[in-house]
Amino acid sequence: MDFRTEVKEWLATHVPAPLPSMDTEEGFAAHRAWEKELAKARLSVVSWPKEYGGRDLPLTDWLTFEEEYHRAGAPARVSQNGIFLLAPTLFTHGTPAQRARLLPRMADGTDIWAQAWSEPEAGSDLANIRATAVPVPGGWRLNGQKTWSSRAAFADRGFGLFRTDPGRHGLTYFLFGLRADGVTVRPIAQWDGEPAFAEIFLDDVFVPEEDVVGEPGGGWQVAMSTASSERGVSLRSPGRFLAAAHRLVHLWAETRDPKLADRVADAWIAARAYQACAEDEPPPSVLKVFWSELDLALHETALDLLGTSAELTGPWLDGYVFALAGPIYAGTNEIQRNVIAQRVLGLPR
Amino acid sequence: MTPEQRLLATTLDKALTDADVPSIIRAWRTGNQEPGLALWQNLAITTVLDDGGSWSDLVVVFEQLGRHAVPGPWVETIAVAPQLPRVPGPIITVAYDLALDADVANQILIVKNEEVAIGHISGPPKQSIDRTRHLFSVTADETLGAATPTAWNAGALACAAQLWGLGSRALDMAVEHAKLRTQFGRPIGSFQAVQHRLADAHIALAMARPLLHAAARSQTPQDISAAKAMCGNAADQAARTALQTHGAIGYTDEHDLGHYVTKIRALVHAWGTTSTHRARVLAALCD
């Protein structure tokens, strides 16, 4: 049986009815249980080496998995910050010991990871980080405040940048436990009232030497590797948008409303274009602006098709509200445009 | 792209750079097509499909013809005519409505009601916004045989590639201008308002190109129409951005930018308008 067929058949018999939101305690637990089930079938991280819970499959098979996964309407991946963002960074910048210790627990949902980048005074200006790490025997002590940390309300561990010296070269990439001594997590409710993100306060939190990723002072470079994953196809696979675009085309086909035909077509075209670039990727900043705007346009078009019932709670509305965050997280689209203008097109600062 | 396709692209780019295409364009639009026809002979690309080339090779060729805004019935001769009943070349124009550059073509093919006929010019040329595009009314004579939808698809794909090339060159010109032109004591390319507009045009073109090449491989109607719609939009956005970045000089006949802006506008409507192709995408998906 070829891989696509295996995935399709497995999903057909295992995808559960829609789970409660992963931003609730109950929903988070249900999503973690789903990760365990995926891992049991060795489908949670198919492109990873076998020793960490994967199948050693090439990128094209991962793209196939993602297409089938989203087509089947399977649950959102509560482990996404770990498997799609931290893991690629560990493959590039981590030590073999870190990979052996962290990845298997990530692959089966034992450890769910949260990102800890932003601070009250460091949003788009990420290099302005003020949370500190000072060396102590056997490790480091972390102090400061992180915010807008997705999944942190219920997750197990976090990763982020801390200042070990002044300047951009004084940042270091740390892993830390969200339930460690000195850590306080204060959930922040979003519009729906659920805590999808949180503030994290760190008060003399001890982190052992082994939980530094890359070199002390080399954190910016490591963080940019994570950010590239967050802006490209690793976090937002083409299958996700293509499945949504197909659902949109089906929704449109119910009425074939000529007023919305052009926008429906454009949403599918954009999703298809995003799929076409998976093997020959434009720079992450280009991809990030593109998929975030595509996601919004696609969901706005669906809401317009729904007409006056669009404001009522439902999957399209949930998708729309989630899409609204896209141009903000992973570096705002304005920052991405600055990057494209200055680093890709070579325009002066 | 394969290494061979990269080589094809750089070879063509160099030949076209050396050929001084802007002078050819200026001559062609006043009715002096001689320099352009000499280029036609020198390039030796009219038989790319007959020589075993794929539609992907075709896309590579048309990206370069677009980047240099080369005038002439290239889409018709290289991409469309090889899909139709055989007639001798070397220059063939194909009319689904008006016939492009029929005055320089050895053969005029007319496609109507899924039939192909040989035709002749039946009226004076009409003037396009792109003054190198001389469009003629034509009348059918002898019928040659059946026309397949493949011919029109090849035309739409080649036109999409040409649009991508035109747009990418227009954006390059705008970026160079933004680096050199100073106002308020700074290069205008240092202003965020200018930077973001150029970045958006770059995003549109960068994301359209993989689709273009995917369409050449799959050759499905939805992919070809998606590519034509997206390349048309991206090229149009690049044209508008490039004109705005240049300011008044871009609006003059003296500056070469006009060769790009006017050809892009013409080609957005040729080989199916953007709305036509969007409708075709939906039709293919909903069948």
XYZ file of C-alpha atoms in Angstrom:
636
model
C 0.000 0.000 0.000
C 1.425 3.411 -0.893
C 1.860 6.037 1.760
C -1.024 8.280 0.683
C -3.446 5.362 0.763
C -2.231 4.264 4.186
C -2.681 7.775 5.578
C -6.079 8.189 3.973
C -7.366 4.866 5.307
C -5.979 5.415 8.777
C -7.528 8.884 8.978
C -10.870 7.574 7.701
C -11.133 5.232 10.683
C -9.456 7.353 13.366
C -10.303 11.045 12.952
C -12.589 11.923 15.864
C -15.641 14.141 15.853
C -14.549 17.775 16.322
C -12.743 18.093 19.667
C -13.430 20.907 22.123
C -11.149 23.939 21.612
C -7.536 23.258 22.529
C -7.609 26.555 24.385
C -9.663 24.939 27.155
C -8.229 22.537 29.724
C -10.525 19.731 28.549
C -9.831 20.428 24.861
C -6.096 20.592 25.446
C -6.152 17.159 27.069
C -8.244 15.758 24.204
C -5.809 17.164 21.642
C -2.859 15.710 23.573
C -4.562 12.301 23.543
C -4.973 12.635 19.761
C -1.218 13.303 19.458
C -0.583 10.047 21.336
C -2.829 8.199 18.913
C -1.051 9.702 15.889
C 2.279 8.714 17.428
C 1.136 5.124 18.017
C 0.491 4.853 14.259
C 3.875 6.546 13.622
C 2.101 9.363 11.848
C 2.848 12.274 14.170
C 6.201 13.275 12.634
C 6.653 11.202 9.475
C 9.686 13.094 8.123
C 11.752 12.713 11.332
C 14.374 9.977 11.761
C 13.000 6.687 13.071
C 14.944 6.916 16.333
C 12.905 9.982 17.366
C 9.498 8.556 16.450
C 9.377 9.339 12.736
C 9.582 7.280 9.565
C 12.522 8.962 7.839
C 10.281 9.940 4.901
C 11.187 12.727 2.443
C 9.543 16.143 2.449
C 7.210 15.168 -0.398
C 5.660 12.445 1.776
C 5.217 14.889 4.617
C 3.390 17.211 2.190
C 1.201 14.267 1.180
C 0.474 13.527 4.834
C -0.488 17.144 5.418
C -2.783 17.202 2.373
C -4.652 14.122 3.558
C -4.662 15.271 7.176
C -6.335 18.573 6.372
C -8.641 17.071 3.762
C -9.895 14.676 6.439
C -10.636 17.584 8.771
C -8.431 16.064 11.487
C -7.829 18.011 14.746
C -5.459 20.990 14.906
C -2.008 19.975 16.115
C -1.598 21.066 19.725
C 2.045 20.002 19.413
C 2.710 22.374 16.486
C 5.079 24.770 18.272
C 7.268 21.830 19.167
C 7.136 19.604 16.108
C 7.041 22.334 13.447
C 9.154 25.104 15.045
C 11.446 23.887 17.819
C 12.234 20.521 16.224
C 13.647 21.941 12.945
C 15.775 24.249 15.098
C 17.063 21.307 17.146
C 17.878 19.399 13.961
C 20.044 22.342 12.843
C 21.379 23.828 16.070
C 20.794 21.229 18.805
C 23.196 18.577 20.079
C 22.624 14.845 19.505
C 21.995 14.541 23.246
C 19.307 17.244 23.115
C 17.616 15.578 20.177
C 17.626 12.167 21.858
C 16.281 13.614 25.110
C 13.629 16.002 23.728
C 12.321 14.794 20.379
C 10.705 11.454 21.290
C 8.738 13.142 24.097
C 7.694 15.831 21.620
C 6.693 13.312 18.958
C 4.131 11.557 21.164
C 2.673 14.594 22.914
C 4.320 13.896 26.287
C 5.844 17.387 26.143
C 3.772 20.124 24.567
C 5.853 23.227 23.864
C 5.014 26.927 23.959
C 6.924 29.780 22.320
C 8.233 32.572 24.527
C 9.537 35.368 22.291
C 7.570 38.561 22.756
C 7.898 40.787 25.787
C 5.942 43.903 26.731
C 8.678 46.050 25.105
C 9.817 43.577 22.451
C 7.174 42.755 19.843
C 8.151 43.574 16.282
C 11.413 44.897 17.746
C 12.393 41.442 18.960
C 16.052 42.305 19.537
C 14.917 44.633 22.344
C 14.498 41.664 24.683
C 15.005 42.480 28.370
C 14.445 39.138 30.145
C 17.845 38.061 31.421
C 19.877 34.924 31.986
C 22.909 34.958 34.268
C 25.355 32.075 34.608
C 25.333 30.124 37.889
C 27.086 26.844 38.747
C 25.679 24.102 36.459
C 23.442 26.387 34.449
C 21.645 29.717 34.322
C 19.065 31.761 36.200
C 16.276 33.346 34.137
C 14.391 36.508 35.097
C 11.834 38.624 33.301
C 8.508 38.540 31.527
C 7.322 36.967 28.275
C 3.924 37.509 26.674
C 1.540 36.427 23.875
C 2.866 32.931 24.397
C 0.592 30.598 22.421
C -0.459 27.345 24.189
C 1.406 28.399 27.363
C -1.705 28.211 29.545
C -1.679 24.400 29.446
C 1.661 23.440 27.867
C 4.608 21.758 29.589
C 7.698 23.555 28.381
C 8.745 26.777 26.686
C 11.538 28.024 24.429
C 12.703 31.585 23.909
C 15.435 34.203 23.898
C 17.019 35.714 26.983
C 19.618 38.446 27.318
C 23.036 37.266 28.459
C 24.869 40.445 27.295
C 23.930 43.798 25.742
C 23.225 43.999 22.005
C 21.997 41.574 19.357
C 24.945 39.275 20.029
C 24.011 39.078 23.687
C 20.966 36.857 23.265
C 20.841 33.165 24.160
C 18.228 30.535 23.248
C 16.843 28.644 26.290
C 14.455 25.800 26.982
C 12.618 25.887 30.309
C 9.834 24.137 32.196
C 6.552 26.018 32.475
C 5.970 24.401 35.868
C 9.526 24.947 37.163
C 10.106 26.797 40.448
C 9.836 30.535 39.902
C 7.613 30.339 36.794
C 4.166 31.928 36.913
C 1.850 31.565 33.934
C -1.012 34.056 33.691
C -3.459 33.092 30.918
C -4.739 35.880 28.647
C -8.246 35.471 27.299
C -8.837 36.089 23.597
C -12.131 37.395 22.097
C -13.853 34.067 22.640
C -12.915 34.227 26.322
C -10.510 31.274 26.123
C -6.827 31.516 27.035
C -5.046 30.633 23.767
C -2.015 32.571 24.934
C -0.482 33.643 28.223
C 2.031 35.833 30.001
C 4.977 34.049 31.598
C 6.773 35.558 34.589
C 10.206 34.150 35.403
C 11.646 34.787 38.858
C 15.130 33.283 39.375
C 14.252 30.185 37.358
C 17.120 27.688 37.207
C 17.874 26.129 33.832
C 20.619 23.502 33.456
C 23.445 23.947 30.939
C 21.982 21.213 28.729
C 18.925 23.370 27.976
C 20.805 26.038 26.043
C 20.305 25.613 22.281
C 23.341 26.696 20.277
C 26.070 28.816 21.839
C 25.512 31.364 24.589
C 25.322 34.696 22.741
C 24.331 32.919 19.513
C 20.605 32.982 20.246
C 19.591 35.454 17.557
C 20.800 33.190 14.780
C 19.103 30.160 16.349
C 15.890 32.138 16.809
C 15.914 33.213 13.170
C 16.012 29.535 12.212
C 12.875 28.962 14.311
C 11.278 32.076 12.809
C 11.951 30.794 9.276
C 10.044 27.621 10.115
C 7.218 29.705 11.525
C 6.975 31.820 8.387
C 7.146 29.019 5.813
C 5.604 25.710 4.910
C 6.751 23.931 8.081
C 4.129 25.573 10.288
C 1.582 26.303 7.566
C 1.605 23.420 5.131
C 0.039 23.813 1.674
C -2.438 21.022 2.442
C -4.052 23.220 5.075
C -4.971 25.997 2.630
C -5.762 23.690 -0.272
C -8.246 21.740 1.853
C -9.871 24.993 2.983
C -9.954 26.283 -0.618
C -11.672 23.087 -1.773
C -14.239 23.461 1.001
C -14.769 27.056 -0.140
C -15.297 25.972 -3.758
C -17.870 23.403 -2.578
C -19.642 26.012 -0.482
C -19.760 28.318 -3.516
C -21.007 25.508 -5.765
C -24.194 25.256 -3.664
C -25.427 28.574 -5.069
C -22.830 29.495 -7.744
C -23.294 33.114 -6.715
C -21.720 35.052 -9.631
C -20.947 38.023 -7.370
C -18.429 35.943 -5.419
C -17.082 33.712 -8.198
C -13.916 35.754 -8.816
C -12.965 35.782 -5.134
C -13.584 32.064 -4.741
C -11.429 31.360 -7.789
C -8.685 33.650 -6.501
C -8.642 31.852 -3.141
C -8.186 28.469 -4.837
C -5.566 29.891 -7.219
C -3.578 31.315 -4.301
C -3.769 28.021 -2.382
C -2.621 26.133 -5.479
C 0.251 28.605 -5.956
C 1.294 28.094 -2.337
C 1.270 24.346 -2.928
C 3.352 24.742 -6.093
C 6.121 26.525 -4.208
C 6.571 23.851 -1.536
C 9.512 22.279 -3.312
C 11.112 25.487 -4.551
C 10.478 27.806 -1.668
C 10.595 31.570 -1.961
C 12.090 33.275 1.145
C 10.141 32.830 4.428
C 9.109 36.505 4.534
C 7.477 36.187 1.119
C 5.647 33.019 2.133
C 4.464 34.463 5.438
C 2.796 37.550 3.965
C 1.276 35.389 1.231
C -0.283 32.632 3.341
C -1.538 34.974 6.043
C -3.322 37.156 3.470
C -4.555 34.101 1.591
C -6.007 32.645 4.808
C -7.876 35.867 5.533
C -9.188 36.349 1.993
C -10.336 32.736 1.868
C -12.275 32.953 5.132
C -13.728 36.396 4.370
C -15.030 35.013 1.092
C -16.607 32.050 2.900
C -18.326 34.403 5.350
C -19.679 36.475 2.464
C -21.074 33.291 0.923
C -22.789 32.476 4.215
C -24.465 35.886 4.195
C -26.336 37.036 7.267
C -25.658 33.788 9.136
C -21.904 34.396 8.863
C -21.706 36.038 12.291
C -22.994 32.890 14.011
C -20.443 30.552 15.602
C -19.220 27.856 13.247
C -16.109 26.447 11.604
C -15.792 29.220 8.983
C -16.115 31.903 11.648
C -13.574 30.124 13.876
C -11.224 29.939 10.920
C -11.755 33.609 10.166
C -11.012 34.709 13.733
C -7.875 32.558 13.735
C -6.845 33.956 10.334
C -7.075 37.513 11.673
C -4.039 36.768 13.850
C -1.949 35.577 10.888
C -0.675 38.983 9.731
C 0.409 39.690 13.354
C 2.195 36.587 14.670
C 5.515 35.180 13.429
C 6.663 38.761 12.797
C 4.072 41.236 11.524
C 3.570 41.486 7.784
C 4.969 45.028 7.909
C 8.234 43.666 9.318
C 8.237 40.986 6.600
C 7.821 43.678 3.936
C 10.753 45.592 5.422
C 12.817 42.414 5.260
C 11.822 41.745 1.637
C 12.541 45.339 0.591
C 15.913 45.561 2.316
C 17.333 42.019 2.178
C 15.723 40.568 -0.967
C 15.385 43.667 -3.176
C 18.440 45.410 -1.693
C 16.743 48.752 -1.025
C 18.506 51.133 1.380
C 17.470 51.291 5.045
C 14.174 24.407 -13.452
C 16.684 21.874 -14.747
C 20.317 22.886 -15.393
C 19.547 22.763 -19.153
C 16.626 25.144 -18.659
C 18.801 27.491 -16.622
C 21.321 27.485 -19.450
C 18.561 28.124 -22.002
C 17.355 31.080 -19.928
C 20.796 32.669 -19.514
C 21.688 32.108 -23.179
C 18.462 33.741 -24.343
C 18.837 36.558 -21.826
C 22.306 37.348 -23.117
C 21.290 37.184 -26.786
C 18.353 39.499 -26.136
C 20.442 41.906 -24.080
C 22.967 42.110 -26.922
C 20.217 42.586 -29.514
C 19.167 46.046 -28.193
C 15.476 45.129 -28.089
C 14.327 48.666 -27.139
C 15.487 49.881 -30.583
C 13.724 46.927 -32.215
C 10.526 47.876 -30.354
C 10.773 51.516 -31.475
C 11.254 50.418 -35.092
C 8.526 47.745 -34.999
C 5.834 50.108 -33.828
C 6.488 52.510 -36.731
C 6.102 49.643 -39.195
C 9.794 48.850 -39.660
C 9.889 45.210 -38.587
C 13.209 44.403 -40.283
C 15.403 44.527 -37.143
C 12.826 42.448 -35.281
C 12.655 39.825 -38.008
C 16.453 39.627 -38.054
C 16.324 38.891 -34.323
C 13.644 36.258 -35.026
C 16.080 34.435 -37.327
C 19.050 34.784 -34.995
C 17.311 33.399 -31.912
C 16.451 30.064 -33.529
C 13.864 29.224 -30.867
C 10.782 28.936 -33.046
C 11.011 25.164 -33.162
C 11.531 24.569 -29.442
C 8.561 22.157 -29.304
C 9.408 20.408 -32.572
C 12.936 19.900 -31.266
C 11.635 17.798 -28.415
C 11.137 20.656 -25.951
C 8.491 20.417 -23.238
C 5.937 22.976 -22.151
C 8.318 23.734 -19.287
C 10.945 24.732 -21.856
C 8.302 26.876 -23.506
C 7.724 28.678 -20.219
C 11.456 29.320 -19.837
C 11.601 30.809 -23.352
C 8.558 33.040 -22.841
C 9.759 34.337 -19.482
C 12.800 35.693 -21.331
C 10.822 37.029 -24.314
C 8.721 38.811 -21.692
C 11.673 40.149 -19.735
C 12.905 41.812 -22.915
C 9.443 42.834 -24.206
C 10.254 41.323 -27.609
C 7.600 42.205 -30.231
C 6.124 39.757 -32.732
C 3.719 36.794 -32.948
C 5.884 34.504 -30.806
C 3.083 32.944 -28.768
C 1.219 32.155 -31.961
C 4.200 30.709 -33.808
C 6.060 28.852 -31.076
C 3.329 27.734 -28.697
C -0.008 27.629 -30.541
C 0.669 26.725 -34.192
C 2.510 23.460 -33.354
C -0.746 22.202 -31.743
C -2.736 22.843 -34.951
C -2.776 21.235 -38.424
C 0.616 21.684 -40.051
C 1.475 24.688 -42.196
C 4.967 25.841 -43.174
C 6.494 28.737 -41.185
C 8.696 30.275 -40.144
C 6.279 32.961 -38.875
C 2.686 31.929 -38.224
C 0.002 34.016 -36.611
C -3.108 32.437 -35.153
C -6.355 34.379 -34.801
C -9.149 33.455 -32.416
C -10.409 36.996 -33.008
C -7.962 39.555 -34.437
C -4.675 38.374 -35.949
C -1.525 39.701 -34.278
C 1.142 40.945 -36.687
C -0.518 39.256 -39.660
C 1.510 41.541 -41.917
C 4.770 39.765 -41.039
C 3.379 36.217 -40.909
C 3.949 33.697 -43.692
C 0.744 31.959 -42.639
C -2.459 33.180 -41.055
C -4.451 30.533 -39.204
C -7.971 31.259 -38.068
C -9.580 29.165 -35.348
C -13.352 29.308 -35.175
C -15.935 26.799 -33.969
C -13.189 24.265 -33.271
C -12.019 24.386 -36.867
C -8.807 25.764 -38.316
C -8.669 27.602 -41.615
C -6.050 29.440 -43.620
C -6.993 33.087 -43.886
C -6.065 36.447 -45.353
C -5.962 40.025 -44.109
C -9.249 41.815 -44.712
C -8.677 45.258 -43.257
C -6.119 47.788 -42.043
C -4.393 47.141 -38.693
C -6.002 48.364 -35.477
C -3.797 50.065 -32.914
C -3.252 48.489 -29.498
C -2.168 50.261 -26.293
C 1.051 48.343 -27.038
C 2.027 50.015 -30.293
C 4.097 46.986 -31.363
C 0.938 44.862 -31.497
C -0.581 45.322 -34.961
C -3.957 43.612 -34.945
C -5.689 42.723 -38.188
C -9.181 41.604 -39.146
C -8.864 38.403 -41.138
C -11.151 36.271 -43.289
C -11.062 32.475 -43.563
C -10.343 30.706 -46.820
C -9.585 26.989 -46.980
C -10.371 24.808 -43.943
C -7.449 22.716 -42.685
C -8.978 20.538 -39.969
C -10.030 20.427 -36.327
C -8.614 22.626 -33.553
C -7.976 21.110 -30.137
C -8.331 22.998 -26.839
C -4.638 22.186 -26.314
C -3.708 24.943 -28.772
C -5.519 27.619 -26.792
C -4.116 26.257 -23.518
C -0.604 26.494 -24.935
C -1.294 30.092 -25.931
C -2.614 30.973 -22.489
C 0.373 29.355 -20.764
C 2.930 31.040 -23.029
C 1.176 34.361 -22.526
C 1.243 33.806 -18.748
C 4.991 33.210 -18.895
C 5.468 36.305 -21.038
C 3.472 38.322 -18.496
C 5.621 36.976 -15.669
C 8.773 38.025 -17.509
C 7.388 41.471 -18.324
C 6.337 42.008 -14.706
C 9.608 40.834 -13.223
C 11.595 43.188 -15.481
C 9.283 46.126 -14.723
C 9.816 45.492 -11.012
C 13.603 45.283 -11.494
C 13.529 48.643 -13.257
C 11.485 50.132 -10.401
C 13.861 48.798 -7.748
C 16.891 50.230 -9.593
C 15.159 53.569 -10.018
C 14.221 53.648 -6.316
C 17.868 53.115 -5.349
C 19.153 55.928 -7.600
C 16.475 58.599 -7.494
C 16.839 60.935 -4.508
C 14.238 63.262 -3.039
C 14.309 65.000 0.342
C 18.019 64.168 0.333
C 17.493 60.375 0.395
C 16.981 57.614 -2.155
C 13.219 57.208 -2.547
C 13.744 53.462 -2.040
C 14.533 54.154 1.618
C 10.954 55.306 2.265
C 8.803 52.603 3.803
C 5.776 53.507 1.680
C 7.818 52.858 -1.462
C 9.506 49.767 0.004
C 6.252 48.076 0.961
C 4.701 48.623 -2.438
C 7.759 47.130 -4.138
C 7.780 44.246 -1.635
C 4.138 43.466 -2.423
C 4.855 43.365 -6.152
C 7.785 41.055 -5.460
C 5.591 38.735 -3.376
C 3.001 38.504 -6.152
C 5.609 37.626 -8.782
C 7.600 35.254 -6.564
C 4.464 33.300 -5.698
C 3.172 33.197 -9.291
C 6.269 31.641 -10.810
C 6.148 28.166 -9.184
C 2.489 27.955 -10.253
C 3.487 28.799 -13.819
C 6.001 25.965 -13.891
C 3.608 23.567 -12.168
C 1.016 24.345 -14.856
C 3.549 23.558 -17.585
C 4.068 20.130 -15.992
C 0.447 19.220 -15.190
C -1.174 20.946 -18.239
C -4.577 20.742 -16.549
C -7.025 23.494 -17.548
C -7.370 24.660 -13.936
C -3.602 25.010 -13.499
C -3.104 26.811 -16.807
C -5.951 29.177 -16.092
C -4.715 29.707 -12.535
C -1.285 30.572 -13.918
C -2.658 33.011 -16.510
C -4.864 34.753 -13.932
C -2.151 34.960 -11.298
C 0.671 35.989 -13.654
C -1.622 38.589 -15.201
C -2.475 40.030 -11.802
C 1.135 39.955 -10.632
C 2.398 41.602 -13.824
C -0.308 44.231 -13.634
C 0.591 44.977 -10.012
C 4.277 45.214 -10.977
C 3.440 47.552 -13.877
C 1.381 49.879 -11.688
C 4.039 49.825 -8.970
C 6.838 50.455 -11.441
C 4.997 53.382 -13.021
C 4.237 54.915 -9.614
C 7.852 54.462 -8.481
C 9.234 56.097 -11.629
C 6.806 59.005 -11.501
C 6.319 61.153 -14.614
C 9.415 59.896 -16.455
C 7.813 56.429 -16.622
C 4.882 57.935 -18.502
C 7.074 59.247 -21.319
C 7.775 57.698 -24.703
C 11.477 58.343 -24.120
C 11.701 55.891 -21.195
C 11.618 52.133 -21.846
C 9.252 51.430 -18.938
C 6.314 52.179 -21.229
C 7.230 49.154 -23.386
C 6.464 47.009 -20.344
C 3.424 48.772 -18.927
C 1.635 48.843 -22.273
C 2.453 45.254 -23.228
C 1.341 43.990 -19.822
C -2.010 45.739 -20.151
C -2.497 44.263 -23.629
C -1.551 40.723 -22.602
C -3.700 40.727 -19.451
C -6.617 40.672 -21.880
C -5.096 38.411 -24.548
C -5.561 34.623 -24.438
C -8.493 34.914 -22.041
C -9.111 37.769 -19.633
C -8.431 37.259 -15.949
C -12.144 36.802 -15.283
C -12.401 34.239 -18.075
C -9.617 32.214 -16.524
C -11.075 32.460 -13.017
C -14.371 31.128 -14.380
C -12.477 28.313 -16.100
C -10.809 27.350 -12.818
C -14.179 27.081 -11.088
C -15.702 25.170 -13.979
C -12.861 22.645 -13.921
C -13.103 22.211 -10.135
C -16.890 21.917 -9.998
C -17.286 19.433 -12.855
